[in-house]
C-alpha cells in the first residue's frame, strides 16, 4: 500500500508555511488526523505497522501514545497488536499518565506517534512509562519526517531524539525540506508561520 498516496488522497499533506513542534519551519505539514478520519484507513495503516513490528519479533503488552496527535494511531496499533492502549498528556508542561492509566513493573511498552519529527514528545512519553517501571521495546509512527532513522529506512540522523538502542518502526519517510527559523526562505515570502494543529478549519 502506498502510504504517501493515502495521505495525499485524504488531504493530509498541507502546503504553506508551518511551524513544526521542533521549532523548525517547513512548507509542508502532515495532518495525520485527516488520514485517520476514515477509521477503515486508520485500521489499514495500523495493521501494516503492526505487521512490521511482529516481523521483527517485538512483543509488547501496551501501546503508549503522547496526546493529542498520537492517540488515534496508538489506539489503532494497540487494536492491531491485541494489546492495551494508553496515552500520556501534558499537565503544566510535564508529560503525565492520567485517567487511571498505568504501566506495571517490567511491562513491555511500544511508544506510538502519528508522525515522528525529531521524536521529542515520543521520548517524553517513553520516559513517563519508564519512570513507572515500564520497559520500552520499540518506537512506532505512521510517518517519519526524515530526522530519525526507521527500521529499513535510509535517512535520518543527528537531530533525532529517540534512543539509538531501540528500534523505530514507521510506514514511510516524508523527506520534506525544513529550515531553522533564522534561515527560512518562506518567512520572507509569507511572514509568520502557522501552527497547523491550532488552526481553525476552513
Ligand atoms: Zn519560516
XYZ file of C-alpha atoms and ligand atoms in Angstrom:
203
model
C 0.000 0.000 0.000
C 1.262 3.474 -0.916
C 1.175 5.477 2.309
C 2.021 8.760 0.590
C -0.953 8.261 -1.751
C -3.211 7.605 1.237
C -2.052 10.864 2.867
C -2.488 12.781 -0.416
C -5.942 11.391 -1.097
C -7.033 12.296 2.425
C -5.723 15.900 2.042
C -3.381 15.123 4.926
C -0.367 16.834 3.312
C -0.763 20.581 3.813
C 1.310 23.138 1.902
C 2.089 26.675 3.101
C 4.408 27.945 5.848
C 4.376 25.956 9.069
C 5.958 25.986 12.495
C 6.818 22.401 13.470
C 6.828 21.278 17.090
C 10.645 21.077 16.840
C 10.739 24.852 16.228
C 11.798 24.459 12.581
C 9.811 25.931 9.672
C 8.563 23.956 6.680
C 6.476 24.397 3.567
C 4.733 21.122 4.304
C 2.812 19.736 7.236
C 1.454 16.240 7.756
C -2.023 16.392 9.235
C -2.375 12.726 10.164
C -5.775 13.332 11.733
C -7.067 13.769 8.161
C -5.572 10.428 7.086
C -7.151 8.813 10.160
C -10.536 10.489 9.682
C -11.763 7.332 7.959
C -11.486 4.561 10.557
C -11.008 1.979 7.795
C -7.898 3.818 6.594
C -6.668 4.099 10.176
C -7.116 0.365 10.619
C -5.225 -0.391 7.384
C -2.296 1.840 8.317
C -2.039 0.456 11.851
C -2.289 -3.120 10.594
C 0.712 -2.532 8.304
C 2.661 -1.044 11.198
C 1.753 -3.985 13.430
C 2.966 -6.406 10.735
C 6.390 -4.722 10.695
C 6.618 -4.944 14.476
C 5.579 -8.607 14.557
C 8.027 -9.456 11.746
C 10.829 -8.090 13.936
C 9.726 -10.380 16.807
C 8.935 -7.413 19.030
C 6.335 -8.165 21.674
C 4.654 -5.689 23.992
C 1.733 -5.606 26.419
C 0.762 -1.981 25.952
C 0.971 0.846 23.412
C 1.535 4.267 24.942
C 0.981 7.425 22.857
C 1.628 11.090 23.577
C -1.611 13.104 23.396
C -3.078 14.523 21.346
C -1.573 13.596 18.000
C -0.583 10.070 18.911
C -3.847 8.870 20.419
C -5.622 7.590 17.302
C -2.512 5.953 15.829
C -1.659 4.386 19.193
C -5.189 3.106 19.722
C -5.347 1.509 16.281
C -1.882 -0.012 16.666
C -2.928 -1.477 20.024
C -6.019 -2.947 18.385
C -3.912 -4.492 15.590
C -1.471 -5.964 18.125
C -4.193 -7.078 20.535
C -2.790 -5.129 23.487
C -3.840 -2.240 25.782
C -3.800 1.362 24.631
C -2.920 4.237 26.963
C -1.799 7.823 26.440
C 0.203 10.466 28.228
C -0.780 14.134 28.296
C 0.859 17.329 29.416
C -0.034 18.777 32.792
C 1.593 22.188 33.218
C 4.085 21.195 30.528
C 5.028 17.846 32.035
C 4.070 14.567 30.288
C 1.890 12.554 32.670
C -0.281 9.425 32.736
C -3.760 10.304 33.981
C -7.303 8.867 33.802
C -6.362 5.779 35.810
C -3.898 4.586 33.159
C -0.888 2.700 34.488
C 2.182 0.722 33.494
C 3.223 -2.291 35.541
C 6.752 -3.047 36.693
C 8.625 -4.710 33.817
C 5.723 -4.323 31.384
C 6.830 -4.075 27.742
C 5.729 -0.857 26.076
C 5.666 0.395 22.485
C 5.530 4.182 22.179
C 3.424 5.242 19.186
C 3.041 8.618 17.473
C 1.173 9.656 14.341
C 4.236 11.402 12.926
C 7.770 11.388 14.319
C 9.589 14.645 13.622
C 12.570 14.703 15.981
C 10.797 12.404 18.437
C 10.703 14.813 21.385
C 7.141 14.034 22.523
C 7.630 10.289 21.963
C 10.750 10.394 24.127
C 8.894 12.216 26.928
C 6.100 9.649 26.688
C 8.703 6.847 26.934
C 10.309 8.436 29.986
C 6.923 8.672 31.695
C 6.304 4.934 31.135
C 9.860 4.069 32.206
C 9.517 6.046 35.420
C 6.630 3.703 36.333
C 8.766 0.611 35.666
C 7.827 0.003 32.028
C 10.345 -1.327 29.532
C 10.319 0.443 26.168
C 10.798 -2.162 23.430
C 10.173 -0.003 20.354
C 9.025 3.332 18.966
C 6.465 3.439 16.178
C 4.817 6.033 13.947
C 2.665 6.037 10.859
C 5.022 8.507 9.185
C 8.612 9.616 9.687
C 9.542 13.206 8.812
C 13.048 12.043 7.961
C 15.022 13.186 11.027
C 15.021 9.759 12.639
C 16.133 6.533 11.014
C 13.385 3.930 10.906
C 13.968 0.193 10.653
C 14.682 -0.440 6.961
C 14.987 3.285 6.220
C 17.936 5.104 4.658
C 17.608 8.639 6.044
C 17.740 10.244 9.478
C 20.471 11.188 11.875
C 21.861 13.721 14.309
C 18.805 15.726 15.345
C 16.752 12.627 16.205
C 15.968 12.486 19.935
C 14.906 8.822 20.029
C 17.361 6.466 21.765
C 19.566 4.696 19.196
C 19.388 1.373 21.011
C 15.615 0.960 20.423
C 14.062 0.092 17.051
C 11.867 2.730 15.414
C 9.174 1.496 13.021
C 7.356 3.738 10.553
C 5.434 3.104 7.356
C 7.263 5.659 5.226
C 9.631 8.634 5.158
C 8.306 12.077 4.230
C 11.532 13.912 3.486
C 10.181 17.485 3.120
C 12.670 20.372 3.385
C 12.742 22.130 6.774
C 14.531 25.309 7.814
C 15.877 26.780 11.043
C 13.732 29.882 11.771
C 16.609 32.300 11.009
C 17.298 30.675 7.616
C 13.767 30.095 6.405
C 13.139 31.424 2.856
C 9.391 31.145 3.437
C 9.459 33.769 6.225
C 10.422 36.493 3.718
C 7.590 35.415 1.448
C 4.794 34.668 3.901
C 5.704 36.293 7.236
C 4.913 34.387 10.412
C 4.463 30.607 10.117
C 1.256 28.968 11.295
C 0.874 26.114 13.752
C -1.469 23.836 11.821
C -2.766 21.954 14.841
C -4.236 25.121 16.308
C -5.528 26.497 13.048
C -9.311 26.748 12.775
C -10.647 24.536 9.990
C -11.760 26.303 6.817
Zn 9.661 30.451 8.037
